[in-house]
PDB file of C-alpha atoms in Angstrom:
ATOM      1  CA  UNK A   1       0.000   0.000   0.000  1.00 86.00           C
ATOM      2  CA  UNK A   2       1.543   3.269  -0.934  1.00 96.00           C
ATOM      3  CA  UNK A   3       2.115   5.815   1.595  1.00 98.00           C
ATOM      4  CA  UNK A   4       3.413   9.444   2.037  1.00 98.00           C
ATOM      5  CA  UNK A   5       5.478  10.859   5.263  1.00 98.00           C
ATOM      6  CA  UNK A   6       5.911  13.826   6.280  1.00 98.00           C
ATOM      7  CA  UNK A   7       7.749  15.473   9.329  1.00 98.00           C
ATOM      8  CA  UNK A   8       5.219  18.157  10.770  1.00 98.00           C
ATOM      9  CA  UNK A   9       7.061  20.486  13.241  1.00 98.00           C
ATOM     10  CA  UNK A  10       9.005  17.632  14.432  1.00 98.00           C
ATOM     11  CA  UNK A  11       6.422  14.931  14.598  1.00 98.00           C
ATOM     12  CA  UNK A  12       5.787  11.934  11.730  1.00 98.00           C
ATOM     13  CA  UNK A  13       2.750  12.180  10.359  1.00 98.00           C
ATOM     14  CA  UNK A  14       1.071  10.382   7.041  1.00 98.00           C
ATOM     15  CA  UNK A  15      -0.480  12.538   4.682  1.00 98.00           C
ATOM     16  CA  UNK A  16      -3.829  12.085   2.369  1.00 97.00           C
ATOM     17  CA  UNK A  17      -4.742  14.736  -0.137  1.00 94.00           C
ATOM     18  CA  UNK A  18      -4.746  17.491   1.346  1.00 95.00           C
ATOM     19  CA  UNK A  19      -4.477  16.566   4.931  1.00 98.00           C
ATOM     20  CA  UNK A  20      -2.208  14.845   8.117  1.00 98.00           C
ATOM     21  CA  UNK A  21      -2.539  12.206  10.556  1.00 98.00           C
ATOM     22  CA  UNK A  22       0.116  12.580  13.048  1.00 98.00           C
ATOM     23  CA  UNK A  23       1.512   8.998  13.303  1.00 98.00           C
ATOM     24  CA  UNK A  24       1.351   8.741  16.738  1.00 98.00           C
ATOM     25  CA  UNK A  25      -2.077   9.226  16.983  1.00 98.00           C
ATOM     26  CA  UNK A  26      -3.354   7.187  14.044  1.00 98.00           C
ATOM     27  CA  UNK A  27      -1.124   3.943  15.529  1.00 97.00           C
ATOM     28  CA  UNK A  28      -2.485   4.386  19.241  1.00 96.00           C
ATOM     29  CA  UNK A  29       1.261   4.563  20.161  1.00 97.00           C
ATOM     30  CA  UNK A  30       2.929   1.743  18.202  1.00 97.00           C
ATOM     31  CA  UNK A  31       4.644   4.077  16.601  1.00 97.00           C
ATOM     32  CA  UNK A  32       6.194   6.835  17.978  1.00 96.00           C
ATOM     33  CA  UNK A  33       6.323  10.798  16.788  1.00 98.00           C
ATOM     34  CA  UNK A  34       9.853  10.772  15.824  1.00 98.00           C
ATOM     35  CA  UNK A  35      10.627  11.043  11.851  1.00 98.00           C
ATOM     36  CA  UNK A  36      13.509   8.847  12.256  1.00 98.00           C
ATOM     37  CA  UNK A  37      12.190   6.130  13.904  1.00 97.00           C
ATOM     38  CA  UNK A  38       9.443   6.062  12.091  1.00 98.00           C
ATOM     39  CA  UNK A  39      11.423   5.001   8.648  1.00 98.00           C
ATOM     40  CA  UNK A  40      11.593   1.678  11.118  1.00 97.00           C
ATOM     41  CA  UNK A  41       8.463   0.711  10.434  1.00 96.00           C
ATOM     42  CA  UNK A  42       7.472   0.610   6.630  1.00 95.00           C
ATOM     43  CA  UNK A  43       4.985  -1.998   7.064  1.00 95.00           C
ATOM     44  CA  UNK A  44       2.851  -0.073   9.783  1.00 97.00           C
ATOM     45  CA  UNK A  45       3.048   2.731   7.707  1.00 98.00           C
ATOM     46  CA  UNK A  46       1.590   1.245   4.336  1.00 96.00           C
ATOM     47  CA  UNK A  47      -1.277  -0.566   6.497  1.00 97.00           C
ATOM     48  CA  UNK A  48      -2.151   2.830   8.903  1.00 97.00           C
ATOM     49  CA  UNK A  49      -1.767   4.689   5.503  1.00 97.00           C
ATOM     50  CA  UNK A  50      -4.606   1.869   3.681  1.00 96.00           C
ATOM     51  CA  UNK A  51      -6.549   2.849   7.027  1.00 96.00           C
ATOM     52  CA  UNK A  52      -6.587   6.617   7.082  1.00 97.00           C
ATOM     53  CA  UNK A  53     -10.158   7.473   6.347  1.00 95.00           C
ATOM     54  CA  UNK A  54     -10.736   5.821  10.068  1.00 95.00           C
ATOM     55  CA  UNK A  55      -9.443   8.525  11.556  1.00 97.00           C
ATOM     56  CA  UNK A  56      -9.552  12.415  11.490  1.00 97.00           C
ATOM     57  CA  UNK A  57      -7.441  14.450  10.056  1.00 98.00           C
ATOM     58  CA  UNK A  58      -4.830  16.323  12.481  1.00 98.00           C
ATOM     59  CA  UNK A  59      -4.756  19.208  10.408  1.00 98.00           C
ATOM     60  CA  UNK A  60      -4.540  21.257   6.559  1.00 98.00           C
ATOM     61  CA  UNK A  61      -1.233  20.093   5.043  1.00 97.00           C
ATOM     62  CA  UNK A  62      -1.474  23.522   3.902  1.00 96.00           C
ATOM     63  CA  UNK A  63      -1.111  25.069   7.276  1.00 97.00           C
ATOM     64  CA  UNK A  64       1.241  22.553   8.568  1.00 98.00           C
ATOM     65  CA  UNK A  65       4.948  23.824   9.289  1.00 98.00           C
ATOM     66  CA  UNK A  66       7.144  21.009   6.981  1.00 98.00           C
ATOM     67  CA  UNK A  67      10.490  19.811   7.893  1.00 98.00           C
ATOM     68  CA  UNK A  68      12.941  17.807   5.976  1.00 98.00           C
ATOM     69  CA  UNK A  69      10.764  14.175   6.154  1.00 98.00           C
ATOM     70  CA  UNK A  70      14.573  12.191   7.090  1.00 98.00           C
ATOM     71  CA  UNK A  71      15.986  14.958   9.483  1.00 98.00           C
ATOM     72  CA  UNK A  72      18.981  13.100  10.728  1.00 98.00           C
ATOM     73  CA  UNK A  73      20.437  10.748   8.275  1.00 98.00           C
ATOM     74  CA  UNK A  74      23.792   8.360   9.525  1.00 98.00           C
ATOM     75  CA  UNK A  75      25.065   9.048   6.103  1.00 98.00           C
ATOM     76  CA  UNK A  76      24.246  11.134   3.044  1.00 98.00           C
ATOM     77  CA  UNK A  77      25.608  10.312  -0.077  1.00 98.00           C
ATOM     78  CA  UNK A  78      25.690  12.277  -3.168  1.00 98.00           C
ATOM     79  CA  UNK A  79      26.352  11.725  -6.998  1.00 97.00           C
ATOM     80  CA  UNK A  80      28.356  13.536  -9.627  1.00 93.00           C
ATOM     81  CA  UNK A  81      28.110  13.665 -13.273  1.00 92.00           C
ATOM     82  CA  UNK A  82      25.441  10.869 -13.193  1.00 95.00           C
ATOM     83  CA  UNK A  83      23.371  12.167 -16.045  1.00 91.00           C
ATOM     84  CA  UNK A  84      25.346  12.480 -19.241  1.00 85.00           C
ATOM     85  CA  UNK A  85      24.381  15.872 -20.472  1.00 85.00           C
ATOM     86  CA  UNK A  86      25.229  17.155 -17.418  1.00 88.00           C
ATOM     87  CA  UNK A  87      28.686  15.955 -17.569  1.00 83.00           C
ATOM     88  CA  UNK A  88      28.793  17.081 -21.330  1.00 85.00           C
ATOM     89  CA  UNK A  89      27.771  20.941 -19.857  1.00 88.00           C
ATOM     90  CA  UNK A  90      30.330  20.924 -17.333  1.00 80.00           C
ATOM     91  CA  UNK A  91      33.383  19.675 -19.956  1.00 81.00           C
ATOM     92  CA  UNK A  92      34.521  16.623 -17.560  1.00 77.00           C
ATOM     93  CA  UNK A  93      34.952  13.090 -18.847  1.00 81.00           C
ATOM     94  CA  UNK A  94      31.994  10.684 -17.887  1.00 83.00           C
ATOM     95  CA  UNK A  95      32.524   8.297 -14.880  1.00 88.00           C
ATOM     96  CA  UNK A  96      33.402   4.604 -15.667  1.00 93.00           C
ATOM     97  CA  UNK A  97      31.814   3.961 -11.974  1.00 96.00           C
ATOM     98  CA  UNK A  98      29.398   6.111  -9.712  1.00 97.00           C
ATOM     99  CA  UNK A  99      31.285   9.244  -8.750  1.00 95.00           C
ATOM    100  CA  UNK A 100      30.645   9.695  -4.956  1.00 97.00           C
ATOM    101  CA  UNK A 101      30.810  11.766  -2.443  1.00 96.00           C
ATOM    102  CA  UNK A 102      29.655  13.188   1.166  1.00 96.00           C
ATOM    103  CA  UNK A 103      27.287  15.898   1.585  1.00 98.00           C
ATOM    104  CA  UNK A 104      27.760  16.125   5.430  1.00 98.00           C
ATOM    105  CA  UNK A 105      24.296  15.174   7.054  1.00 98.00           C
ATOM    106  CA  UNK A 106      24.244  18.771   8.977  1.00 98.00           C
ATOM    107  CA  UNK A 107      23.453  20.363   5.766  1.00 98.00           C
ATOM    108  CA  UNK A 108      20.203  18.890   5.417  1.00 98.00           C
ATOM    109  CA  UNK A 109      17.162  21.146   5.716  1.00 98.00           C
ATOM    110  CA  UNK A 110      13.638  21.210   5.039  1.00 98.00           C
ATOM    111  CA  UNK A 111      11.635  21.882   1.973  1.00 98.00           C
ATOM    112  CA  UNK A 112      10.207  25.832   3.019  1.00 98.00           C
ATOM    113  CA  UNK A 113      13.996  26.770   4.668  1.00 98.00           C
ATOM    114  CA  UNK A 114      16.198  29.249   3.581  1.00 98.00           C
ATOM    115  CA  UNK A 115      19.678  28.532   2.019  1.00 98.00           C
ATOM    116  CA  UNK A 116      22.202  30.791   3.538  1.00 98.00           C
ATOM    117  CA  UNK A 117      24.444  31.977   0.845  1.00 98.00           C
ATOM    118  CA  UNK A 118      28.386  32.354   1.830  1.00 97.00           C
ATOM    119  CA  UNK A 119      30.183  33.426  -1.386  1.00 97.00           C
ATOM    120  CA  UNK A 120      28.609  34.592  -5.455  1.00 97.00           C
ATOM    121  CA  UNK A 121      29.191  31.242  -6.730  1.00 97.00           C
ATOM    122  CA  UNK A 122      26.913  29.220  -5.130  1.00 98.00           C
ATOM    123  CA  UNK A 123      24.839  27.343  -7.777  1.00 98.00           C
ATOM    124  CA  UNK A 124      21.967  24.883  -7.569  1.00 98.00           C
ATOM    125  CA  UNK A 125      21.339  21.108  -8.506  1.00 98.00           C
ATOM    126  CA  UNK A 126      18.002  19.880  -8.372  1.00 98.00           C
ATOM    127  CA  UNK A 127      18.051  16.222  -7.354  1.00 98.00           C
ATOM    128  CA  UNK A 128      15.837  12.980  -6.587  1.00 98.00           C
ATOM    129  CA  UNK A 129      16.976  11.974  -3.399  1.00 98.00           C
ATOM    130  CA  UNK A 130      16.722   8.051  -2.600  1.00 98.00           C
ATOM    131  CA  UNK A 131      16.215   6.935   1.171  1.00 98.00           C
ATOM    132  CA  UNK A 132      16.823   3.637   2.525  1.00 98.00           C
ATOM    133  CA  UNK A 133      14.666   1.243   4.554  1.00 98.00           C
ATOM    134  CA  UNK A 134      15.725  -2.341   5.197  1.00 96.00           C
ATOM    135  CA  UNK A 135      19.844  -1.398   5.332  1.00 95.00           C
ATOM    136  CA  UNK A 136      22.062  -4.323   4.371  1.00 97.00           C
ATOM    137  CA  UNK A 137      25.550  -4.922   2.632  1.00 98.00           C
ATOM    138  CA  UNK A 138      26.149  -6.457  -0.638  1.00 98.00           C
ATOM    139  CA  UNK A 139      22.799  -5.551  -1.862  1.00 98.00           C
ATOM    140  CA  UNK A 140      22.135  -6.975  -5.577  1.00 98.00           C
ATOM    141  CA  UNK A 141      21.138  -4.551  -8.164  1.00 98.00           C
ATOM    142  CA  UNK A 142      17.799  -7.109  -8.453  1.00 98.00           C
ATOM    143  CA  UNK A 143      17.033  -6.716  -4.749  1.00 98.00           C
ATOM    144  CA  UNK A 144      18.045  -3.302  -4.523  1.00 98.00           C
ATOM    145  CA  UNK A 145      14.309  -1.535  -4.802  1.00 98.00           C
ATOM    146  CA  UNK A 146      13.440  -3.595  -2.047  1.00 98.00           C
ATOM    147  CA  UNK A 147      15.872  -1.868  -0.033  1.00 98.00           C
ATOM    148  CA  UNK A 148      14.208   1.549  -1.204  1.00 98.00           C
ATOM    149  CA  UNK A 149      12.074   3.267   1.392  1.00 98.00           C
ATOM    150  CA  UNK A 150      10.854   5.809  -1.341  1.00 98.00           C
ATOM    151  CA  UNK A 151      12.284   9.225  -2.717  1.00 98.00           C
ATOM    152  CA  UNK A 152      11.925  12.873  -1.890  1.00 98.00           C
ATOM    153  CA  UNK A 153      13.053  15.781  -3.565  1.00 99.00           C
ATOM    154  CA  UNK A 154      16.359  17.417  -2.657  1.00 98.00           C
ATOM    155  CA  UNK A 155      18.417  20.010  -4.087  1.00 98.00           C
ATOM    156  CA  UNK A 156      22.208  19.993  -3.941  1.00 98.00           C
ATOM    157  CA  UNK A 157      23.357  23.269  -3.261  1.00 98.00           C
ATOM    158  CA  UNK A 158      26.732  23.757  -4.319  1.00 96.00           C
ATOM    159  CA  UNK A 159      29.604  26.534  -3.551  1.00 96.00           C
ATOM    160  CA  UNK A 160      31.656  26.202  -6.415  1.00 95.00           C
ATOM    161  CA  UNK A 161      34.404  28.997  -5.158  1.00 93.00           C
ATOM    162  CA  UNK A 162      34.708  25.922  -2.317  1.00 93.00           C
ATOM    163  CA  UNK A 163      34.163  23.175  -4.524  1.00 91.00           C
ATOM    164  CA  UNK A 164      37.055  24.181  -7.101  1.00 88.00           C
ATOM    165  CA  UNK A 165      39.387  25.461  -4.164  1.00 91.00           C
ATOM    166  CA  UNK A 166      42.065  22.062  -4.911  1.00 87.00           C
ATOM    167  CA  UNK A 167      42.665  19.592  -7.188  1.00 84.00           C
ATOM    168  CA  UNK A 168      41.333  16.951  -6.804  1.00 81.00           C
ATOM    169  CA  UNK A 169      38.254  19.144  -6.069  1.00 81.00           C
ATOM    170  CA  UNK A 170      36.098  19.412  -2.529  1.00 80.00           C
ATOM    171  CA  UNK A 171      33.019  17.880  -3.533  1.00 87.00           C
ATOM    172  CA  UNK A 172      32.266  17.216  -0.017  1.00 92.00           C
ATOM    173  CA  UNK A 173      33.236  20.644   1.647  1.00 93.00           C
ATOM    174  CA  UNK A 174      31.737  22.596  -1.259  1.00 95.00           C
ATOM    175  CA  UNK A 175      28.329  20.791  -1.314  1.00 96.00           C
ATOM    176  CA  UNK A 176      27.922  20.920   2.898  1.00 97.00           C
ATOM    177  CA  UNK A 177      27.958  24.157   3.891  1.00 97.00           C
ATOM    178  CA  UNK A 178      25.029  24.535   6.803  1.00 98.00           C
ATOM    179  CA  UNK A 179      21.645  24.917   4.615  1.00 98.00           C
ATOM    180  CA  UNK A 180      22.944  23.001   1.193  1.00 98.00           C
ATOM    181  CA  UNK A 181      20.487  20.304   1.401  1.00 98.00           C
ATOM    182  CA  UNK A 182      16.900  20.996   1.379  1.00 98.00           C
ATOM    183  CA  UNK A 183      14.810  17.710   0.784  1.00 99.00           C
ATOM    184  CA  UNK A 184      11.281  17.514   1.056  1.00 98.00           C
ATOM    185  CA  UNK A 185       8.282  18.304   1.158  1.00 98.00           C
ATOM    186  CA  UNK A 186       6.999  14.661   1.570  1.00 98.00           C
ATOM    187  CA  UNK A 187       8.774  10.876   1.836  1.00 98.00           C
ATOM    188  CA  UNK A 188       6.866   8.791  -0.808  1.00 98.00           C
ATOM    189  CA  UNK A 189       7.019   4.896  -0.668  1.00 98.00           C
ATOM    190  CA  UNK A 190       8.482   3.265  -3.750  1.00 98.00           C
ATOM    191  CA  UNK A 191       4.646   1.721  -4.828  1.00 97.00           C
ATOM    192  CA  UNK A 192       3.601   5.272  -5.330  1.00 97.00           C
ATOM    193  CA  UNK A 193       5.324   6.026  -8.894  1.00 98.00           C
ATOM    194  CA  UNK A 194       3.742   4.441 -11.843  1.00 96.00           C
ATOM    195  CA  UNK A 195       7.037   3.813 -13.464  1.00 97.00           C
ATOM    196  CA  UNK A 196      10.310   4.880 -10.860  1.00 97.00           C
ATOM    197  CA  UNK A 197      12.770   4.873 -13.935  1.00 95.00           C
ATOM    198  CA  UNK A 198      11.124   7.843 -15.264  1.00 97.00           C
ATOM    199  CA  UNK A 199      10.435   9.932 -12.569  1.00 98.00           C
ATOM    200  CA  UNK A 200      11.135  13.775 -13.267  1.00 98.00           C
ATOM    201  CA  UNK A 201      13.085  16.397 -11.662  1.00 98.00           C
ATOM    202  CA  UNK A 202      12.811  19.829 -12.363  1.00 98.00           C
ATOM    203  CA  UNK A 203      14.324  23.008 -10.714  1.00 98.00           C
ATOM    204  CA  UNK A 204      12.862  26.733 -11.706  1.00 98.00           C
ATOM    205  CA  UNK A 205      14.858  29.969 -10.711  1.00 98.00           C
ATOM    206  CA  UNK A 206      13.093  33.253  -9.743  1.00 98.00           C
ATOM    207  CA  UNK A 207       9.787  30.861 -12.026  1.00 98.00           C
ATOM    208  CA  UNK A 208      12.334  30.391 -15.138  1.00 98.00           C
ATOM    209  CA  UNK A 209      12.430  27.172 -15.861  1.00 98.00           C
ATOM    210  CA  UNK A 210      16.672  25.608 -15.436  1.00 98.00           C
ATOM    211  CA  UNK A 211      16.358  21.872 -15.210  1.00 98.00           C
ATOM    212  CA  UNK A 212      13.767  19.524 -16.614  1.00 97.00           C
ATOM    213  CA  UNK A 213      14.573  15.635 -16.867  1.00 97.00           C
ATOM    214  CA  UNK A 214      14.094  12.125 -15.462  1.00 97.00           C
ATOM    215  CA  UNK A 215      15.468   8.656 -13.851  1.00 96.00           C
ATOM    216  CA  UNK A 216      15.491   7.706 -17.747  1.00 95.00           C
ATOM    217  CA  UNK A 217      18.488   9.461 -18.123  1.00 95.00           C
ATOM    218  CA  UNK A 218      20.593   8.373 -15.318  1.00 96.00           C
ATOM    219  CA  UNK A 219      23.655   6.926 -16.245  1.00 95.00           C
ATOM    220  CA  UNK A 220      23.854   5.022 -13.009  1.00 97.00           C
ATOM    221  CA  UNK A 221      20.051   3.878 -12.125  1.00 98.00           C
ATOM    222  CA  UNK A 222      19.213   3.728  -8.486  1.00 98.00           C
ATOM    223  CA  UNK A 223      19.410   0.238  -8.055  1.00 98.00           C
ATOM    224  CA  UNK A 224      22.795   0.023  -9.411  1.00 98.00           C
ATOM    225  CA  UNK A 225      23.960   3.289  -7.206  1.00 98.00           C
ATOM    226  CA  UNK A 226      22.227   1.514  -3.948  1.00 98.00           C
ATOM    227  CA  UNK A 227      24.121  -1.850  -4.918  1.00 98.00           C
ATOM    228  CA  UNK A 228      27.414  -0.617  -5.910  1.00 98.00           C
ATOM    229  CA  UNK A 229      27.362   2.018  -1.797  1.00 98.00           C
ATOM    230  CA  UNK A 230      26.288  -1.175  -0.072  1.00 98.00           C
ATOM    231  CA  UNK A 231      29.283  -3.387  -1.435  1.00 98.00           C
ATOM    232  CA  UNK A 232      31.274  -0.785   0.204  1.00 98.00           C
ATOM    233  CA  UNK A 233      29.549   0.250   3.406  1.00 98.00           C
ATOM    234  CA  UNK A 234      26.340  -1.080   5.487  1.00 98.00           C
ATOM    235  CA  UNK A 235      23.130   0.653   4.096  1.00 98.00           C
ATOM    236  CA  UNK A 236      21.259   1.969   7.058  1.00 98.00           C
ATOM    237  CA  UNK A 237      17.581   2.684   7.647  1.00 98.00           C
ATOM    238  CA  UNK A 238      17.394   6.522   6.674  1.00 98.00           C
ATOM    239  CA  UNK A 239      20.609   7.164   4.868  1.00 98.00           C
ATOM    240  CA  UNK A 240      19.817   9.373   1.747  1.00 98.00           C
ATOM    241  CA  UNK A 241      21.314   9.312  -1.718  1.00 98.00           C
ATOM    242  CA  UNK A 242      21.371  12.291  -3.758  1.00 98.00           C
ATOM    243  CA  UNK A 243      21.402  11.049  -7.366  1.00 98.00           C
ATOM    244  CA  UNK A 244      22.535  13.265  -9.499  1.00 97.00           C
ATOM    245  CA  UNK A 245      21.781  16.605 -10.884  1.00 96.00           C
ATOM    246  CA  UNK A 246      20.475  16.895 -15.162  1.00 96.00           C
ATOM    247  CA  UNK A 247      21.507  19.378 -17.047  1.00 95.00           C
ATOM    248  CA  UNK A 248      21.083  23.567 -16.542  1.00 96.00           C
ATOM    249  CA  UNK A 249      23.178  24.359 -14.129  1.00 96.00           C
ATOM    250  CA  UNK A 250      23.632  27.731 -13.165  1.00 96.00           C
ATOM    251  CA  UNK A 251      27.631  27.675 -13.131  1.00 94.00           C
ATOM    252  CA  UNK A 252      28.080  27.018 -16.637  1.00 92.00           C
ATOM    253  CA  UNK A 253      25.902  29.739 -18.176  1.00 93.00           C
ATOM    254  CA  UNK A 254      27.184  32.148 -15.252  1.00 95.00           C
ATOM    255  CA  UNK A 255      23.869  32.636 -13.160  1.00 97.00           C
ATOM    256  CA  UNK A 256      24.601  31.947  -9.866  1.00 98.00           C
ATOM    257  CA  UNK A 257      22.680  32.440  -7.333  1.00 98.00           C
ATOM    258  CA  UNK A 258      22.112  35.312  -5.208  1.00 98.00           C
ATOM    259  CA  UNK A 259      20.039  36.887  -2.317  1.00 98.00           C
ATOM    260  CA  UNK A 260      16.903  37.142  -2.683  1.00 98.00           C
ATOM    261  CA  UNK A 261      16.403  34.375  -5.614  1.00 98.00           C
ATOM    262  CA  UNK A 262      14.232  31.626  -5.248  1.00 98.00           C
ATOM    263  CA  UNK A 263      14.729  28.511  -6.132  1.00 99.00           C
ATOM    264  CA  UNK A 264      11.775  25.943  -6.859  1.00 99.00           C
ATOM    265  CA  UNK A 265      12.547  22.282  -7.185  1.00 98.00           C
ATOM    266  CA  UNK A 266       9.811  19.810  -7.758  1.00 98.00           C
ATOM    267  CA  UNK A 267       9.735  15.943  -7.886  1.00 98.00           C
ATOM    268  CA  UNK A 268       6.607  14.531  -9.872  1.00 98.00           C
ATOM    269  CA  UNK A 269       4.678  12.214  -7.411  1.00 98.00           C
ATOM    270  CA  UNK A 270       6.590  13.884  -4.608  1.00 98.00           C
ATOM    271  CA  UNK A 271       5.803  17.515  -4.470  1.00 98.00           C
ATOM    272  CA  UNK A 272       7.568  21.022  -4.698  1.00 98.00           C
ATOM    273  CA  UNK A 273       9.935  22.748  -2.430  1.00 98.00           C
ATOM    274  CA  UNK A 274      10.767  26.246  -2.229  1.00 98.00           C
ATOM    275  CA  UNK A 275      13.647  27.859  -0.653  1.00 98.00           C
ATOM    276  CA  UNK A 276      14.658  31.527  -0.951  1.00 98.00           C
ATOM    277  CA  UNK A 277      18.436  32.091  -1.100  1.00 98.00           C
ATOM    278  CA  UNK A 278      19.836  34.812   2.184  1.00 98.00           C
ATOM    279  CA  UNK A 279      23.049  36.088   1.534  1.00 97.00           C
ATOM    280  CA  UNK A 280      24.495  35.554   5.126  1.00 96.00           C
ATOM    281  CA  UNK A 281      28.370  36.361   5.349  1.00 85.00           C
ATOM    282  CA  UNK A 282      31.231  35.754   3.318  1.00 80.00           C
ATOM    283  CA  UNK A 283      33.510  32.965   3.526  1.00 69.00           C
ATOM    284  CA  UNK A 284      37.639  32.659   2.990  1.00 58.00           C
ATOM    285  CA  UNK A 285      37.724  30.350  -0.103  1.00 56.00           C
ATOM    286  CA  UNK A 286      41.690  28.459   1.210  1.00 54.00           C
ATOM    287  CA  UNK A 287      45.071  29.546  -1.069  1.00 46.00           C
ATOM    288  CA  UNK A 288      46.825  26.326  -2.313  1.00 45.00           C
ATOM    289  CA  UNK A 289      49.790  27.783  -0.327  1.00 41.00           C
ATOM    290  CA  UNK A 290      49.078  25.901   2.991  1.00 36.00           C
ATOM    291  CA  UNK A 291      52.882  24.460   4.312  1.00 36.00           C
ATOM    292  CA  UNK A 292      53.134  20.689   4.080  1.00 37.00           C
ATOM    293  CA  UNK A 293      51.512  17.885   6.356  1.00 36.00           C
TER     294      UNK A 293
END
């Protein structure tokens, strides 16, 4: 039974249409408020979900204050150059295997929150984000959707001043900063997409639309990227992958982002975020002149 999570000012709650039903009402207690531990229980939440129009709602999804639906991950992974015309736009060679990297889990934010902007080159990457359920190690590709909790939307926020500041470049450190990963609004179960190898991703500037494909075009499908982390590390309940960004950019075409902009990213089946960019401080990008350790 499909079902859709949310995190509503800190508590889980499943959503219908246009309403909520905090979790921890609609289960009598069997499972708790918190998001986290509520990724636990996938089962309870596809029957409670089948089971909704029991129950009344807590309140207007409308009204309700949204957080990011996995608050806390272990780990959060992301993935570069995974869609080809993306690597073609930013002239770098195409990745035999899944290029990956960190995006430190204290960047993540929720789907209404401001990103705090450190530097002018901060650019955006609109991104389906993958969450685990069942974890496990040495996960085959034909298993690996079974491993799947569902998706959410997420946008990669990226300093590229940071990013490019060495060679080989910061991907981590450039993609972390506090703010640089929204995801939202909702958590949807796998069973919810009529075909999850062409779901679509699209991120609008300001309303103009910047980035506009699908799953089809990953180079590295989801399945593979989950089996190929999880011959390499233990796959936990709630970590997150960020897939990859298409095409559009704002580095390439020199439109980075700054204070004031708004950036919408939307997930079909999933829903839209919004985040408005604050121009906060500035940061010290480092010299390459740093003495030897």
């Amino acid at each position: 039974m499909p079902f859709a999570l949310a995190n509503v000012d800190g508590r889980a709650a499943l959503v219908a249409s246009d309403s909520y039903y905090d979790l921890e009402t609609v289960s009598q207690g069997s499972v708790g408020s918190d998001p986290m531990a509520a990724l636990e229980s996938a089962g309870q939440l596809a029957a409670l979900s089948d089971r909704l129009d029991a129950h009344q709602p807590t309140g207007s999804l409308a009204d309700a204050q949204l957080h990011a639906p996995v608050p806390a991950p272990r780990n959060s992974y992301g993935i570069g150059l995974n869609y080809r015309s993306h690597a073609a736009e930013a002239n770098m060679n195409v990745p035999e295997a899944p290029l990956v990297f960190t995006k430190f889990p204290s960047c993540i934010v929720g789907p209404y929150d401001d990103v705090e902007l450190r530097s002018e080159r901060v650019d955006y990457e609109g991104e389906i984000v993958v969450v685990i359920g069942p974890g496990g190690k040495d996960i085959h590709e034909a298993d690996a959707w079974s491993h799947v909790l569902g998706l959410t939307a997420g946008q990669d926020v990226s300093d590229r001043g940071m990013q490019m500041a060495s060679k080989p470049p910061h991907f981590d450190l450039g993609k972390s900063f506090d703010t640089f990963g929204p995801i939202g609004p909702l958590l949807v179960s796998t069973d919810s997409f009529a075909d999850l190898e062409a779901v679509r991703v699209t991120t609008r500037i300001n309303g103009e639309e910047r980035q506009n494909d699908t799953t089809a075009s990953l180079m590295f499908s989801i399945p593979t990227l989950v089996s190929y982390l999880s011959r390499i590390t233990t796959l936990r309940t709630g970590d997150v992958i960020f897939s990859g960004t298409p095409e559009g950019i704002g580095a390439v075409q020199g439109l980075f982002l700054t204070d004031g902009d708004v950036i919408t990213t939307t997930v079909e089946g999933v829903g839209t975020m919004t985040n408005r960019c604050v121009r906060v401080s500035d940061h010290c990008h480092p010299t390459p002149n740093f003495p030897p350790r």
